[in-house]
mmCIF file of C-alpha atoms in Angstrom:
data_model
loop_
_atom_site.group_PDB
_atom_site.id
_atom_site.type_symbol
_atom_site.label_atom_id
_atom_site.label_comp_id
_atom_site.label_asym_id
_atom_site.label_seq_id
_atom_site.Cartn_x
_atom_site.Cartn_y
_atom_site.Cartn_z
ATOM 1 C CA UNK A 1 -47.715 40.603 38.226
ATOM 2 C CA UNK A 2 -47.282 39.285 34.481
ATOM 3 C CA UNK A 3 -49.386 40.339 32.371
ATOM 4 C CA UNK A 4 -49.887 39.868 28.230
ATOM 5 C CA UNK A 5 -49.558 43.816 28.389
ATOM 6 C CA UNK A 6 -47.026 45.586 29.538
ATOM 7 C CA UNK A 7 -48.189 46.620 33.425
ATOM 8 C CA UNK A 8 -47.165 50.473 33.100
ATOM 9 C CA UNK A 9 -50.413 50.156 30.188
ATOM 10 C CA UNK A 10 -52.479 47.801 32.663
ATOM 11 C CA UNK A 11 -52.189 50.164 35.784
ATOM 12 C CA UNK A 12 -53.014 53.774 33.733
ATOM 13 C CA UNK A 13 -55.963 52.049 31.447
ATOM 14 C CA UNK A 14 -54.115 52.811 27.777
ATOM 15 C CA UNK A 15 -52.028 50.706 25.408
ATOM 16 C CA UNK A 16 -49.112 51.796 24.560
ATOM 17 C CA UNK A 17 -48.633 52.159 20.816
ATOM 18 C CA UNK A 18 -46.240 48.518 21.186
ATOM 19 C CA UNK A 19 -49.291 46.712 22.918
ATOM 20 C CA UNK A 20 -51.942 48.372 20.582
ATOM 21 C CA UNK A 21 -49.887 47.020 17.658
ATOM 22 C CA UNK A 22 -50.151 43.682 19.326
ATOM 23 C CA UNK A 23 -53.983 43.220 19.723
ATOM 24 C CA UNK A 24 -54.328 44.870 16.601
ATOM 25 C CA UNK A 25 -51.881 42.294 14.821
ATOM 26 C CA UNK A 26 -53.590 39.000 16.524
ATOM 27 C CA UNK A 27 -50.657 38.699 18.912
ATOM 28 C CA UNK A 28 -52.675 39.053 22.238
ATOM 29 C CA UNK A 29 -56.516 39.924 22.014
ATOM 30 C CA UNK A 30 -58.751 42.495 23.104
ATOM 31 C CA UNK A 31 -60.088 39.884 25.728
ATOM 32 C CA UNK A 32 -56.282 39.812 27.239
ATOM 33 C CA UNK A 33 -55.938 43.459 27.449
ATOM 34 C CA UNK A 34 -59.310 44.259 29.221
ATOM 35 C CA UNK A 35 -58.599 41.306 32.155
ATOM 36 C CA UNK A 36 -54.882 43.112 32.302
ATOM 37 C CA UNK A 37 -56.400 46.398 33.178
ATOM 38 C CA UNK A 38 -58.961 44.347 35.321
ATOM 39 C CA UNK A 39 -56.637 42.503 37.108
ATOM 40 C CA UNK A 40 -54.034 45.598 37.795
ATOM 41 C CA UNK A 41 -56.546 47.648 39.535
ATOM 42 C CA UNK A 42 -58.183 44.566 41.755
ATOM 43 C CA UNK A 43 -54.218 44.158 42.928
ATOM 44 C CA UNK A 44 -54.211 47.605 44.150
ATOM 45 C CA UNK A 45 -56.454 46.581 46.978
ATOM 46 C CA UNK A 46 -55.193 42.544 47.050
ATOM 47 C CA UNK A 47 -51.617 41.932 47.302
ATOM 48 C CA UNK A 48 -51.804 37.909 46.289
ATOM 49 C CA UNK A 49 -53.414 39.322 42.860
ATOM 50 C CA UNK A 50 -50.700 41.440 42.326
ATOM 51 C CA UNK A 51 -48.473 38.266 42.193
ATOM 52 C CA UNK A 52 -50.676 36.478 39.404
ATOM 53 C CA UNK A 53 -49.532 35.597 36.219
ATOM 54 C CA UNK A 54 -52.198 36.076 33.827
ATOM 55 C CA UNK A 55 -50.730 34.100 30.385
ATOM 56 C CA UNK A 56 -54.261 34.847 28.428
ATOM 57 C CA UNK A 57 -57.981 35.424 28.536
ATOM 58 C CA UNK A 58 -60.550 34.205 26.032
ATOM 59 C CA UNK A 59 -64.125 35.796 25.842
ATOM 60 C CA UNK A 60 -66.972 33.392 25.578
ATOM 61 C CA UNK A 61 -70.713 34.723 25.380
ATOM 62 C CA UNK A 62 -69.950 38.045 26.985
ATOM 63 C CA UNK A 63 -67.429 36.128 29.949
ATOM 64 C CA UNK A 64 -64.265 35.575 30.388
ATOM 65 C CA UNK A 65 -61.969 33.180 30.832
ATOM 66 C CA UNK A 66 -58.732 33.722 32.654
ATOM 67 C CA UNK A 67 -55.293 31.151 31.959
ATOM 68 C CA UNK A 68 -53.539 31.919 35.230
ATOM 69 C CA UNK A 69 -50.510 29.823 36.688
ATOM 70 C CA UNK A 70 -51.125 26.757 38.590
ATOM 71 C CA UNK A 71 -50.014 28.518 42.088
ATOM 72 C CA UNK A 72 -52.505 31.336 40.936
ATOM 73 C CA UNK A 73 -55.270 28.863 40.802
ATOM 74 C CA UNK A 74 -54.494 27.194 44.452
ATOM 75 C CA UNK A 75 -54.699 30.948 46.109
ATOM 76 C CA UNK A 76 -57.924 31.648 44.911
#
Protein backbone atom coordinates (compact mmCIF):
# COMPACT_ATOMS: atom_id res chain seq x y z
CA UNK A 1 0.00 0.00 0.00
CA UNK A 2 1.20 3.76 -0.60
CA UNK A 3 0.19 5.91 1.49
CA UNK A 4 0.88 10.01 2.05
CA UNK A 5 2.15 8.66 5.56
CA UNK A 6 4.58 6.50 6.13
CA UNK A 7 2.59 2.86 6.68
CA UNK A 8 4.62 1.82 9.96
CA UNK A 9 2.46 5.37 11.32
CA UNK A 10 -0.80 4.22 9.33
CA UNK A 11 -0.88 0.58 10.78
CA UNK A 12 -0.08 1.64 14.80
CA UNK A 13 -2.53 4.94 14.64
CA UNK A 14 0.49 7.71 15.47
CA UNK A 15 2.58 10.04 13.33
CA UNK A 16 5.80 9.84 13.55
CA UNK A 17 7.48 13.11 14.48
CA UNK A 18 8.61 13.25 10.26
CA UNK A 19 4.82 12.86 9.25
CA UNK A 20 3.54 15.17 12.12
CA UNK A 21 5.97 17.80 10.79
CA UNK A 22 4.35 17.26 7.46
CA UNK A 23 0.60 17.91 8.21
CA UNK A 24 1.67 20.42 10.47
CA UNK A 25 3.79 22.25 7.65
CA UNK A 26 0.85 22.00 4.83
CA UNK A 27 2.73 19.19 3.11
CA UNK A 28 -0.05 16.46 3.42
CA UNK A 29 -3.27 17.30 5.53
CA UNK A 30 -4.99 16.07 8.42
CA UNK A 31 -7.69 14.68 5.91
CA UNK A 32 -4.69 12.42 4.29
CA UNK A 33 -3.50 11.11 7.51
CA UNK A 34 -6.92 10.01 8.99
CA UNK A 35 -7.93 7.96 5.44
CA UNK A 36 -4.10 6.45 5.86
CA UNK A 37 -4.92 5.05 9.21
CA UNK A 38 -8.45 4.23 7.73
CA UNK A 39 -7.34 2.55 4.90
CA UNK A 40 -4.37 0.43 6.77
CA UNK A 41 -6.67 -1.19 9.13
CA UNK A 42 -9.65 -2.00 6.37
CA UNK A 43 -6.48 -3.89 4.46
CA UNK A 44 -5.96 -6.01 7.39
CA UNK A 45 -9.14 -7.83 6.61
CA UNK A 46 -9.05 -7.04 2.46
CA UNK A 47 -6.01 -7.92 0.67
CA UNK A 48 -6.91 -5.79 -2.78
CA UNK A 49 -6.97 -2.63 -0.25
CA UNK A 50 -3.77 -3.36 0.92
CA UNK A 51 -2.51 -2.85 -2.71
CA UNK A 52 -4.14 0.76 -3.08
CA UNK A 53 -2.34 3.71 -3.62
CA UNK A 54 -3.93 6.42 -1.82
CA UNK A 55 -2.04 9.85 -3.43
CA UNK A 56 -4.48 12.27 -1.19
CA UNK A 57 -7.77 12.86 0.54
CA UNK A 58 -9.68 16.13 0.76
CA UNK A 59 -12.48 16.68 3.44
CA UNK A 60 -15.63 18.26 2.21
CA UNK A 61 -18.66 18.93 4.70
CA UNK A 62 -17.59 16.31 7.19
CA UNK A 63 -16.68 13.52 4.00
CA UNK A 64 -14.06 12.54 2.36
CA UNK A 65 -12.71 12.28 -0.69
CA UNK A 66 -10.16 9.69 -1.62
CA UNK A 67 -7.46 10.27 -4.98
CA UNK A 68 -6.66 6.61 -5.50
CA UNK A 69 -4.87 5.15 -8.72
CA UNK A 70 -6.81 4.40 -11.74
CA UNK A 71 -6.41 0.39 -11.18
CA UNK A 72 -7.61 1.23 -7.53
CA UNK A 73 -10.74 2.70 -8.88
CA UNK A 74 -11.58 -0.40 -11.41
CA UNK A 75 -11.31 -2.97 -8.22
CA UNK A 76 -13.71 -1.31 -6.27
Amino acid sequence: MKLPICNFDAKNTVLCPKCESNVEAGIITKADADASIILAKLARSNSIIDKFSLYSCKEFNGNYVLSLAKNDIMAI
